[in-house]
Amino acid sequence: QWLPSTQLLNLAEINVITGAAIGILIYELGMYTWHRLMHTSNLLWRVLHQMHHSAERLDTYGAFYFSPFDMVGWTLLGTVCFSFITGLPPQSVTIVLLITNFFSIFQHANIKTPTWVGYIIQRPESHAVHHAKGVHAYNYSDLPLFDIVFGTFRNPARFVEETGFYQGASARVKDMLLFKEVDKG
């Protein structure tokens, strides 16, 4: 009963598909903001996100390789977007979560895709730029719309050669869980 009074919007009565579309846009804007912040703040990078970028190879396993602290951050983002901002119907939220999980798995897949796909959703070649050795920037959202608007969009024809930090970085789990900076070697 108390939740509707805390929501910025109360979209509980909206059509499920329309709610899912609104939910994806709001979540992806939140994701862009949070994700970019984790890349620009040394503290957030070390404590939350560097483990995900330590993987030496871009593949679907990497879509699930996060520190527990990073997972808490992403869960809080979803809670804020769906519970405190939108108040979407549960069915809409379920659709949003299924679609955004597909986005994550797809962009981490080590498969070749046509360049035009990168203007609709982030493709593996674009996400490889995000994970590129020595770069770890650009393409913060699953939807290129926000990266285009904020000037962080890259859509290369081919995969970058190297991703991650260096060979063996992803095995330094203990150091990363102790918030040590491992990306420098």
mmCIF file with all atom_site columns, C-alpha atoms in Angstrom:
data_model
loop_
_atom_site.group_PDB
_atom_site.id
_atom_site.type_symbol
_atom_site.label_atom_id
_atom_site.label_alt_id
_atom_site.label_comp_id
_atom_site.label_asym_id
_atom_site.label_entity_id
_atom_site.label_seq_id
_atom_site.pdbx_PDB_ins_code
_atom_site.Cartn_x
_atom_site.Cartn_y
_atom_site.Cartn_z
_atom_site.occupancy
_atom_site.B_iso_or_equiv
_atom_site.pdbx_formal_charge
_atom_site.auth_seq_id
_atom_site.auth_comp_id
_atom_site.auth_asym_id
_atom_site.auth_atom_id
_atom_site.pdbx_PDB_model_num
ATOM 1   C CA . GLN A 1 1   ? 0.000  0.000   0.000   1.00 0.00 ? 1   GLN A CA 1
ATOM 2   C CA . TRP A 1 2   ? 2.849  2.439   0.762   1.00 0.00 ? 2   TRP A CA 1
ATOM 3   C CA . LEU A 1 3   ? 4.736  1.948   -2.514  1.00 0.00 ? 3   LEU A CA 1
ATOM 4   C CA . PRO A 1 4   ? 2.465  4.000   -4.818  1.00 0.00 ? 4   PRO A CA 1
ATOM 5   C CA . SER A 1 5   ? 2.923  7.030   -2.561  1.00 0.00 ? 5   SER A CA 1
ATOM 6   C CA . THR A 1 6   ? 6.710  6.820   -3.052  1.00 0.00 ? 6   THR A CA 1
ATOM 7   C CA . GLN A 1 7   ? 6.626  6.498   -6.856  1.00 0.00 ? 7   GLN A CA 1
ATOM 8   C CA . LEU A 1 8   ? 7.491  9.288   -9.245  1.00 0.00 ? 8   LEU A CA 1
ATOM 9   C CA . LEU A 1 9   ? 5.004  7.804   -11.737 1.00 0.00 ? 9   LEU A CA 1
ATOM 10  C CA . ASN A 1 10  ? 2.291  5.254   -11.123 1.00 0.00 ? 10  ASN A CA 1
ATOM 11  C CA . LEU A 1 11  ? 1.994  3.283   -14.339 1.00 0.00 ? 11  LEU A CA 1
ATOM 12  C CA . ALA A 1 12  ? 0.387  0.229   -12.741 1.00 0.00 ? 12  ALA A CA 1
ATOM 13  C CA . GLU A 1 13  ? -2.676 0.463   -14.999 1.00 0.00 ? 13  GLU A CA 1
ATOM 14  C CA . ILE A 1 14  ? -0.786 0.957   -18.278 1.00 0.00 ? 14  ILE A CA 1
ATOM 15  C CA . ASN A 1 15  ? -0.923 -1.591  -21.120 1.00 0.00 ? 15  ASN A CA 1
ATOM 16  C CA . VAL A 1 16  ? 1.674  -4.317  -20.480 1.00 0.00 ? 16  VAL A CA 1
ATOM 17  C CA . ILE A 1 17  ? 3.547  -3.864  -23.792 1.00 0.00 ? 17  ILE A CA 1
ATOM 18  C CA . THR A 1 18  ? 3.539  -0.063  -23.541 1.00 0.00 ? 18  THR A CA 1
ATOM 19  C CA . GLY A 1 19  ? 4.755  -0.421  -19.962 1.00 0.00 ? 19  GLY A CA 1
ATOM 20  C CA . ALA A 1 20  ? 7.564  -2.710  -21.104 1.00 0.00 ? 20  ALA A CA 1
ATOM 21  C CA . ALA A 1 21  ? 8.648  -0.185  -23.758 1.00 0.00 ? 21  ALA A CA 1
ATOM 22  C CA . ILE A 1 22  ? 8.631  2.654   -21.203 1.00 0.00 ? 22  ILE A CA 1
ATOM 23  C CA . GLY A 1 23  ? 10.416 0.413   -18.703 1.00 0.00 ? 23  GLY A CA 1
ATOM 24  C CA . ILE A 1 24  ? 13.172 -0.439  -21.185 1.00 0.00 ? 24  ILE A CA 1
ATOM 25  C CA . LEU A 1 25  ? 13.761 3.234   -21.989 1.00 0.00 ? 25  LEU A CA 1
ATOM 26  C CA . ILE A 1 26  ? 13.848 4.308   -18.337 1.00 0.00 ? 26  ILE A CA 1
ATOM 27  C CA . TYR A 1 27  ? 16.005 1.364   -17.266 1.00 0.00 ? 27  TYR A CA 1
ATOM 28  C CA . GLU A 1 28  ? 18.437 1.872   -20.158 1.00 0.00 ? 28  GLU A CA 1
ATOM 29  C CA . LEU A 1 29  ? 18.807 5.577   -19.345 1.00 0.00 ? 29  LEU A CA 1
ATOM 30  C CA . GLY A 1 30  ? 19.487 4.617   -15.732 1.00 0.00 ? 30  GLY A CA 1
ATOM 31  C CA . MET A 1 31  ? 21.867 1.922   -16.918 1.00 0.00 ? 31  MET A CA 1
ATOM 32  C CA . TYR A 1 32  ? 23.740 4.363   -19.146 1.00 0.00 ? 32  TYR A CA 1
ATOM 33  C CA . THR A 1 33  ? 24.136 6.829   -16.281 1.00 0.00 ? 33  THR A CA 1
ATOM 34  C CA . TRP A 1 34  ? 25.141 4.244   -13.660 1.00 0.00 ? 34  TRP A CA 1
ATOM 35  C CA . HIS A 1 35  ? 27.435 2.339   -16.028 1.00 0.00 ? 35  HIS A CA 1
ATOM 36  C CA . ARG A 1 36  ? 29.240 5.477   -17.191 1.00 0.00 ? 36  ARG A CA 1
ATOM 37  C CA . LEU A 1 37  ? 29.616 6.631   -13.580 1.00 0.00 ? 37  LEU A CA 1
ATOM 38  C CA . MET A 1 38  ? 31.248 3.306   -12.671 1.00 0.00 ? 38  MET A CA 1
ATOM 39  C CA . HIS A 1 39  ? 33.755 3.871   -15.466 1.00 0.00 ? 39  HIS A CA 1
ATOM 40  C CA . THR A 1 40  ? 34.564 7.467   -14.516 1.00 0.00 ? 40  THR A CA 1
ATOM 41  C CA . SER A 1 41  ? 34.822 7.066   -10.730 1.00 0.00 ? 41  SER A CA 1
ATOM 42  C CA . ASN A 1 42  ? 37.981 5.238   -9.664  1.00 0.00 ? 42  ASN A CA 1
ATOM 43  C CA . LEU A 1 43  ? 36.268 4.203   -6.419  1.00 0.00 ? 43  LEU A CA 1
ATOM 44  C CA . LEU A 1 44  ? 33.189 2.738   -8.136  1.00 0.00 ? 44  LEU A CA 1
ATOM 45  C CA . TRP A 1 45  ? 35.400 1.108   -10.773 1.00 0.00 ? 45  TRP A CA 1
ATOM 46  C CA . ARG A 1 46  ? 37.562 -0.673  -8.167  1.00 0.00 ? 46  ARG A CA 1
ATOM 47  C CA . VAL A 1 47  ? 34.808 -1.580  -5.726  1.00 0.00 ? 47  VAL A CA 1
ATOM 48  C CA . LEU A 1 48  ? 32.125 -2.553  -8.218  1.00 0.00 ? 48  LEU A CA 1
ATOM 49  C CA . HIS A 1 49  ? 32.949 -2.962  -11.879 1.00 0.00 ? 49  HIS A CA 1
ATOM 50  C CA . GLN A 1 50  ? 36.578 -3.849  -12.659 1.00 0.00 ? 50  GLN A CA 1
ATOM 51  C CA . MET A 1 51  ? 35.967 -7.585  -12.217 1.00 0.00 ? 51  MET A CA 1
ATOM 52  C CA . HIS A 1 52  ? 33.549 -7.610  -15.145 1.00 0.00 ? 52  HIS A CA 1
ATOM 53  C CA . HIS A 1 53  ? 36.152 -5.953  -17.382 1.00 0.00 ? 53  HIS A CA 1
ATOM 54  C CA . SER A 1 54  ? 39.025 -8.175  -16.252 1.00 0.00 ? 54  SER A CA 1
ATOM 55  C CA . ALA A 1 55  ? 37.921 -11.051 -18.506 1.00 0.00 ? 55  ALA A CA 1
ATOM 56  C CA . GLU A 1 56  ? 40.504 -11.665 -21.212 1.00 0.00 ? 56  GLU A CA 1
ATOM 57  C CA . ARG A 1 57  ? 37.890 -12.673 -23.766 1.00 0.00 ? 57  ARG A CA 1
ATOM 58  C CA . LEU A 1 58  ? 34.480 -11.326 -24.731 1.00 0.00 ? 58  LEU A CA 1
ATOM 59  C CA . ASP A 1 59  ? 32.016 -14.218 -24.520 1.00 0.00 ? 59  ASP A CA 1
ATOM 60  C CA . THR A 1 60  ? 28.641 -15.073 -23.006 1.00 0.00 ? 60  THR A CA 1
ATOM 61  C CA . TYR A 1 61  ? 30.293 -16.189 -19.769 1.00 0.00 ? 61  TYR A CA 1
ATOM 62  C CA . GLY A 1 62  ? 31.356 -12.562 -19.344 1.00 0.00 ? 62  GLY A CA 1
ATOM 63  C CA . ALA A 1 63  ? 27.711 -11.496 -19.324 1.00 0.00 ? 63  ALA A CA 1
ATOM 64  C CA . PHE A 1 64  ? 27.535 -13.105 -15.875 1.00 0.00 ? 64  PHE A CA 1
ATOM 65  C CA . TYR A 1 65  ? 31.046 -12.404 -14.558 1.00 0.00 ? 65  TYR A CA 1
ATOM 66  C CA . PHE A 1 66  ? 30.483 -9.649  -11.995 1.00 0.00 ? 66  PHE A CA 1
ATOM 67  C CA . SER A 1 67  ? 31.578 -9.016  -8.454  1.00 0.00 ? 67  SER A CA 1
ATOM 68  C CA . PRO A 1 68  ? 28.801 -9.462  -5.883  1.00 0.00 ? 68  PRO A CA 1
ATOM 69  C CA . PHE A 1 69  ? 29.024 -5.723  -5.179  1.00 0.00 ? 69  PHE A CA 1
ATOM 70  C CA . ASP A 1 70  ? 28.413 -4.913  -8.850  1.00 0.00 ? 70  ASP A CA 1
ATOM 71  C CA . MET A 1 71  ? 25.344 -7.178  -8.799  1.00 0.00 ? 71  MET A CA 1
ATOM 72  C CA . VAL A 1 72  ? 23.974 -5.305  -5.784  1.00 0.00 ? 72  VAL A CA 1
ATOM 73  C CA . GLY A 1 73  ? 24.375 -2.044  -7.715  1.00 0.00 ? 73  GLY A CA 1
ATOM 74  C CA . TRP A 1 74  ? 22.529 -3.364  -10.772 1.00 0.00 ? 74  TRP A CA 1
ATOM 75  C CA . THR A 1 75  ? 19.770 -4.788  -8.554  1.00 0.00 ? 75  THR A CA 1
ATOM 76  C CA . LEU A 1 76  ? 19.352 -1.421  -6.829  1.00 0.00 ? 76  LEU A CA 1
ATOM 77  C CA . LEU A 1 77  ? 19.140 0.267   -10.233 1.00 0.00 ? 77  LEU A CA 1
ATOM 78  C CA . GLY A 1 78  ? 16.304 -2.055  -11.241 1.00 0.00 ? 78  GLY A CA 1
ATOM 79  C CA . THR A 1 79  ? 14.550 -1.492  -7.921  1.00 0.00 ? 79  THR A CA 1
ATOM 80  C CA . VAL A 1 80  ? 14.756 2.282   -8.300  1.00 0.00 ? 80  VAL A CA 1
ATOM 81  C CA . CYS A 1 81  ? 13.595 2.207   -11.935 1.00 0.00 ? 81  CYS A CA 1
ATOM 82  C CA . PHE A 1 82  ? 10.727 -0.215  -11.497 1.00 0.00 ? 82  PHE A CA 1
ATOM 83  C CA . SER A 1 83  ? 9.548  0.344   -7.926  1.00 0.00 ? 83  SER A CA 1
ATOM 84  C CA . PHE A 1 84  ? 10.262 3.983   -7.166  1.00 0.00 ? 84  PHE A CA 1
ATOM 85  C CA . ILE A 1 85  ? 10.168 5.698   -10.564 1.00 0.00 ? 85  ILE A CA 1
ATOM 86  C CA . THR A 1 86  ? 7.664  3.904   -12.790 1.00 0.00 ? 86  THR A CA 1
ATOM 87  C CA . GLY A 1 87  ? 5.402  1.649   -10.768 1.00 0.00 ? 87  GLY A CA 1
ATOM 88  C CA . LEU A 1 88  ? 5.002  -0.592  -13.827 1.00 0.00 ? 88  LEU A CA 1
ATOM 89  C CA . PRO A 1 89  ? 2.800  -3.679  -13.832 1.00 0.00 ? 89  PRO A CA 1
ATOM 90  C CA . PRO A 1 90  ? 4.764  -6.809  -12.818 1.00 0.00 ? 90  PRO A CA 1
ATOM 91  C CA . GLN A 1 91  ? 4.170  -8.307  -16.278 1.00 0.00 ? 91  GLN A CA 1
ATOM 92  C CA . SER A 1 92  ? 5.866  -5.294  -17.892 1.00 0.00 ? 92  SER A CA 1
ATOM 93  C CA . VAL A 1 93  ? 8.821  -5.557  -15.526 1.00 0.00 ? 93  VAL A CA 1
ATOM 94  C CA . THR A 1 94  ? 9.151  -9.262  -16.357 1.00 0.00 ? 94  THR A CA 1
ATOM 95  C CA . ILE A 1 95  ? 9.299  -8.440  -20.077 1.00 0.00 ? 95  ILE A CA 1
ATOM 96  C CA . VAL A 1 96  ? 11.885 -5.698  -19.447 1.00 0.00 ? 96  VAL A CA 1
ATOM 97  C CA . LEU A 1 97  ? 14.077 -8.071  -17.442 1.00 0.00 ? 97  LEU A CA 1
ATOM 98  C CA . LEU A 1 98  ? 13.859 -10.810 -20.072 1.00 0.00 ? 98  LEU A CA 1
ATOM 99  C CA . ILE A 1 99  ? 14.735 -8.401  -22.880 1.00 0.00 ? 99  ILE A CA 1
ATOM 100 C CA . THR A 1 100 ? 17.582 -6.665  -21.051 1.00 0.00 ? 100 THR A CA 1
ATOM 101 C CA . ASN A 1 101 ? 19.060 -10.032 -20.041 1.00 0.00 ? 101 ASN A CA 1
ATOM 102 C CA . PHE A 1 102 ? 18.933 -11.073 -23.690 1.00 0.00 ? 102 PHE A CA 1
ATOM 103 C CA . PHE A 1 103 ? 20.716 -7.814  -24.596 1.00 0.00 ? 103 PHE A CA 1
ATOM 104 C CA . SER A 1 104 ? 23.493 -8.608  -22.128 1.00 0.00 ? 104 SER A CA 1
ATOM 105 C CA . ILE A 1 105 ? 23.988 -12.155 -23.368 1.00 0.00 ? 105 ILE A CA 1
ATOM 106 C CA . PHE A 1 106 ? 23.842 -11.082 -27.029 1.00 0.00 ? 106 PHE A CA 1
ATOM 107 C CA . GLN A 1 107 ? 26.384 -8.264  -26.726 1.00 0.00 ? 107 GLN A CA 1
ATOM 108 C CA . HIS A 1 108 ? 28.827 -10.547 -24.919 1.00 0.00 ? 108 HIS A CA 1
ATOM 109 C CA . ALA A 1 109 ? 28.447 -13.321 -27.511 1.00 0.00 ? 109 ALA A CA 1
ATOM 110 C CA . ASN A 1 110 ? 31.516 -13.817 -29.631 1.00 0.00 ? 110 ASN A CA 1
ATOM 111 C CA . ILE A 1 111 ? 29.581 -13.775 -32.926 1.00 0.00 ? 111 ILE A CA 1
ATOM 112 C CA . LYS A 1 112 ? 29.813 -11.602 -36.022 1.00 0.00 ? 112 LYS A CA 1
ATOM 113 C CA . THR A 1 113 ? 26.815 -9.384  -36.713 1.00 0.00 ? 113 THR A CA 1
ATOM 114 C CA . PRO A 1 114 ? 25.875 -6.872  -39.426 1.00 0.00 ? 114 PRO A CA 1
ATOM 115 C CA . THR A 1 115 ? 26.840 -3.258  -38.688 1.00 0.00 ? 115 THR A CA 1
ATOM 116 C CA . TRP A 1 116 ? 23.229 -2.039  -39.035 1.00 0.00 ? 116 TRP A CA 1
ATOM 117 C CA . VAL A 1 117 ? 22.259 -4.073  -35.927 1.00 0.00 ? 117 VAL A CA 1
ATOM 118 C CA . GLY A 1 118 ? 24.447 -1.706  -33.898 1.00 0.00 ? 118 GLY A CA 1
ATOM 119 C CA . TYR A 1 119 ? 22.011 1.144   -34.503 1.00 0.00 ? 119 TYR A CA 1
ATOM 120 C CA . ILE A 1 120 ? 19.168 -0.840  -32.879 1.00 0.00 ? 120 ILE A CA 1
ATOM 121 C CA . ILE A 1 121 ? 20.877 -2.669  -30.011 1.00 0.00 ? 121 ILE A CA 1
ATOM 122 C CA . GLN A 1 122 ? 24.474 -2.960  -28.909 1.00 0.00 ? 122 GLN A CA 1
ATOM 123 C CA . ARG A 1 123 ? 26.125 -5.720  -30.884 1.00 0.00 ? 123 ARG A CA 1
ATOM 124 C CA . PRO A 1 124 ? 29.115 -7.857  -29.860 1.00 0.00 ? 124 PRO A CA 1
ATOM 125 C CA . GLU A 1 125 ? 31.560 -5.872  -32.002 1.00 0.00 ? 125 GLU A CA 1
ATOM 126 C CA . SER A 1 126 ? 30.424 -2.634  -30.324 1.00 0.00 ? 126 SER A CA 1
ATOM 127 C CA . HIS A 1 127 ? 30.613 -4.135  -26.866 1.00 0.00 ? 127 HIS A CA 1
ATOM 128 C CA . ALA A 1 128 ? 34.132 -5.371  -27.628 1.00 0.00 ? 128 ALA A CA 1
ATOM 129 C CA . VAL A 1 129 ? 35.115 -1.690  -27.965 1.00 0.00 ? 129 VAL A CA 1
ATOM 130 C CA . HIS A 1 130 ? 33.679 -1.142  -24.472 1.00 0.00 ? 130 HIS A CA 1
ATOM 131 C CA . HIS A 1 131 ? 35.873 -3.998  -23.169 1.00 0.00 ? 131 HIS A CA 1
ATOM 132 C CA . ALA A 1 132 ? 38.924 -3.186  -25.327 1.00 0.00 ? 132 ALA A CA 1
ATOM 133 C CA . LYS A 1 133 ? 42.288 -3.493  -23.619 1.00 0.00 ? 133 LYS A CA 1
ATOM 134 C CA . GLY A 1 134 ? 43.357 -0.050  -22.441 1.00 0.00 ? 134 GLY A CA 1
ATOM 135 C CA . VAL A 1 135 ? 40.014 1.565   -23.382 1.00 0.00 ? 135 VAL A CA 1
ATOM 136 C CA . HIS A 1 136 ? 37.053 0.340   -21.269 1.00 0.00 ? 136 HIS A CA 1
ATOM 137 C CA . ALA A 1 137 ? 34.850 3.204   -22.402 1.00 0.00 ? 137 ALA A CA 1
ATOM 138 C CA . TYR A 1 138 ? 32.077 3.922   -24.920 1.00 0.00 ? 138 TYR A CA 1
ATOM 139 C CA . ASN A 1 139 ? 28.823 2.032   -25.505 1.00 0.00 ? 139 ASN A CA 1
ATOM 140 C CA . TYR A 1 140 ? 27.478 2.119   -21.949 1.00 0.00 ? 140 TYR A CA 1
ATOM 141 C CA . SER A 1 141 ? 23.862 1.265   -22.796 1.00 0.00 ? 141 SER A CA 1
ATOM 142 C CA . ASP A 1 142 ? 22.225 -1.720  -24.468 1.00 0.00 ? 142 ASP A CA 1
ATOM 143 C CA . LEU A 1 143 ? 20.358 0.801   -26.620 1.00 0.00 ? 143 LEU A CA 1
ATOM 144 C CA . PRO A 1 144 ? 22.652 2.862   -28.872 1.00 0.00 ? 144 PRO A CA 1
ATOM 145 C CA . LEU A 1 145 ? 20.181 5.755   -28.580 1.00 0.00 ? 145 LEU A CA 1
ATOM 146 C CA . PHE A 1 146 ? 21.720 6.991   -25.322 1.00 0.00 ? 146 PHE A CA 1
ATOM 147 C CA . ASP A 1 147 ? 25.319 6.551   -26.487 1.00 0.00 ? 147 ASP A CA 1
ATOM 148 C CA . ILE A 1 148 ? 24.490 8.471   -29.670 1.00 0.00 ? 148 ILE A CA 1
ATOM 149 C CA . VAL A 1 149 ? 22.846 11.296  -27.695 1.00 0.00 ? 149 VAL A CA 1
ATOM 150 C CA . PHE A 1 150 ? 25.737 11.553  -25.201 1.00 0.00 ? 150 PHE A CA 1
ATOM 151 C CA . GLY A 1 151 ? 28.559 11.090  -27.735 1.00 0.00 ? 151 GLY A CA 1
ATOM 152 C CA . THR A 1 152 ? 29.831 7.717   -26.532 1.00 0.00 ? 152 THR A CA 1
ATOM 153 C CA . PHE A 1 153 ? 28.631 5.595   -29.470 1.00 0.00 ? 153 PHE A CA 1
ATOM 154 C CA . ARG A 1 154 ? 31.056 3.379   -31.395 1.00 0.00 ? 154 ARG A CA 1
ATOM 155 C CA . ASN A 1 155 ? 29.954 0.799   -33.974 1.00 0.00 ? 155 ASN A CA 1
ATOM 156 C CA . PRO A 1 156 ? 33.010 -0.807  -35.601 1.00 0.00 ? 156 PRO A CA 1
ATOM 157 C CA . ALA A 1 157 ? 32.810 -3.178  -38.545 1.00 0.00 ? 157 ALA A CA 1
ATOM 158 C CA . ARG A 1 158 ? 35.074 -5.735  -36.807 1.00 0.00 ? 158 ARG A CA 1
ATOM 159 C CA . PHE A 1 159 ? 36.004 -6.935  -33.347 1.00 0.00 ? 159 PHE A CA 1
ATOM 160 C CA . VAL A 1 160 ? 38.877 -5.211  -31.555 1.00 0.00 ? 160 VAL A CA 1
ATOM 161 C CA . GLU A 1 161 ? 41.909 -7.445  -31.175 1.00 0.00 ? 161 GLU A CA 1
ATOM 162 C CA . GLU A 1 162 ? 42.297 -7.569  -27.398 1.00 0.00 ? 162 GLU A CA 1
ATOM 163 C CA . THR A 1 163 ? 39.877 -7.213  -24.491 1.00 0.00 ? 163 THR A CA 1
ATOM 164 C CA . GLY A 1 164 ? 40.328 -7.275  -20.727 1.00 0.00 ? 164 GLY A CA 1
ATOM 165 C CA . PHE A 1 165 ? 43.383 -6.032  -18.846 1.00 0.00 ? 165 PHE A CA 1
ATOM 166 C CA . TYR A 1 166 ? 46.117 -8.666  -19.361 1.00 0.00 ? 166 TYR A CA 1
ATOM 167 C CA . GLN A 1 167 ? 46.444 -12.461 -19.275 1.00 0.00 ? 167 GLN A CA 1
ATOM 168 C CA . GLY A 1 168 ? 45.552 -13.685 -15.803 1.00 0.00 ? 168 GLY A CA 1
ATOM 169 C CA . ALA A 1 169 ? 43.754 -10.548 -14.613 1.00 0.00 ? 169 ALA A CA 1
ATOM 170 C CA . SER A 1 170 ? 40.400 -12.303 -14.317 1.00 0.00 ? 170 SER A CA 1
ATOM 171 C CA . ALA A 1 171 ? 41.963 -14.860 -11.954 1.00 0.00 ? 171 ALA A CA 1
ATOM 172 C CA . ARG A 1 172 ? 42.825 -12.158 -9.410  1.00 0.00 ? 172 ARG A CA 1
ATOM 173 C CA . VAL A 1 173 ? 39.385 -12.505 -7.841  1.00 0.00 ? 173 VAL A CA 1
ATOM 174 C CA . LYS A 1 174 ? 40.585 -12.128 -4.236  1.00 0.00 ? 174 LYS A CA 1
ATOM 175 C CA . ASP A 1 175 ? 42.369 -8.856  -5.049  1.00 0.00 ? 175 ASP A CA 1
ATOM 176 C CA . MET A 1 176 ? 39.300 -7.503  -6.820  1.00 0.00 ? 176 MET A CA 1
ATOM 177 C CA . LEU A 1 177 ? 37.021 -8.500  -3.942  1.00 0.00 ? 177 LEU A CA 1
ATOM 178 C CA . LEU A 1 178 ? 39.403 -6.595  -1.660  1.00 0.00 ? 178 LEU A CA 1
ATOM 179 C CA . PHE A 1 179 ? 38.935 -3.561  -3.964  1.00 0.00 ? 179 PHE A CA 1
ATOM 180 C CA . LYS A 1 180 ? 42.519 -3.579  -5.210  1.00 0.00 ? 180 LYS A CA 1
ATOM 181 C CA . GLU A 1 181 ? 43.081 -2.021  -8.589  1.00 0.00 ? 181 GLU A CA 1
ATOM 182 C CA . VAL A 1 182 ? 44.148 -4.862  -10.882 1.00 0.00 ? 182 VAL A CA 1
ATOM 183 C CA . ASP A 1 183 ? 43.633 -3.223  -14.269 1.00 0.00 ? 183 ASP A CA 1
ATOM 184 C CA . LYS A 1 184 ? 47.131 -1.708  -14.313 1.00 0.00 ? 184 LYS A CA 1
ATOM 185 C CA . GLY A 1 185 ? 48.953 -5.039  -14.019 1.00 0.00 ? 185 GLY A CA 1
#
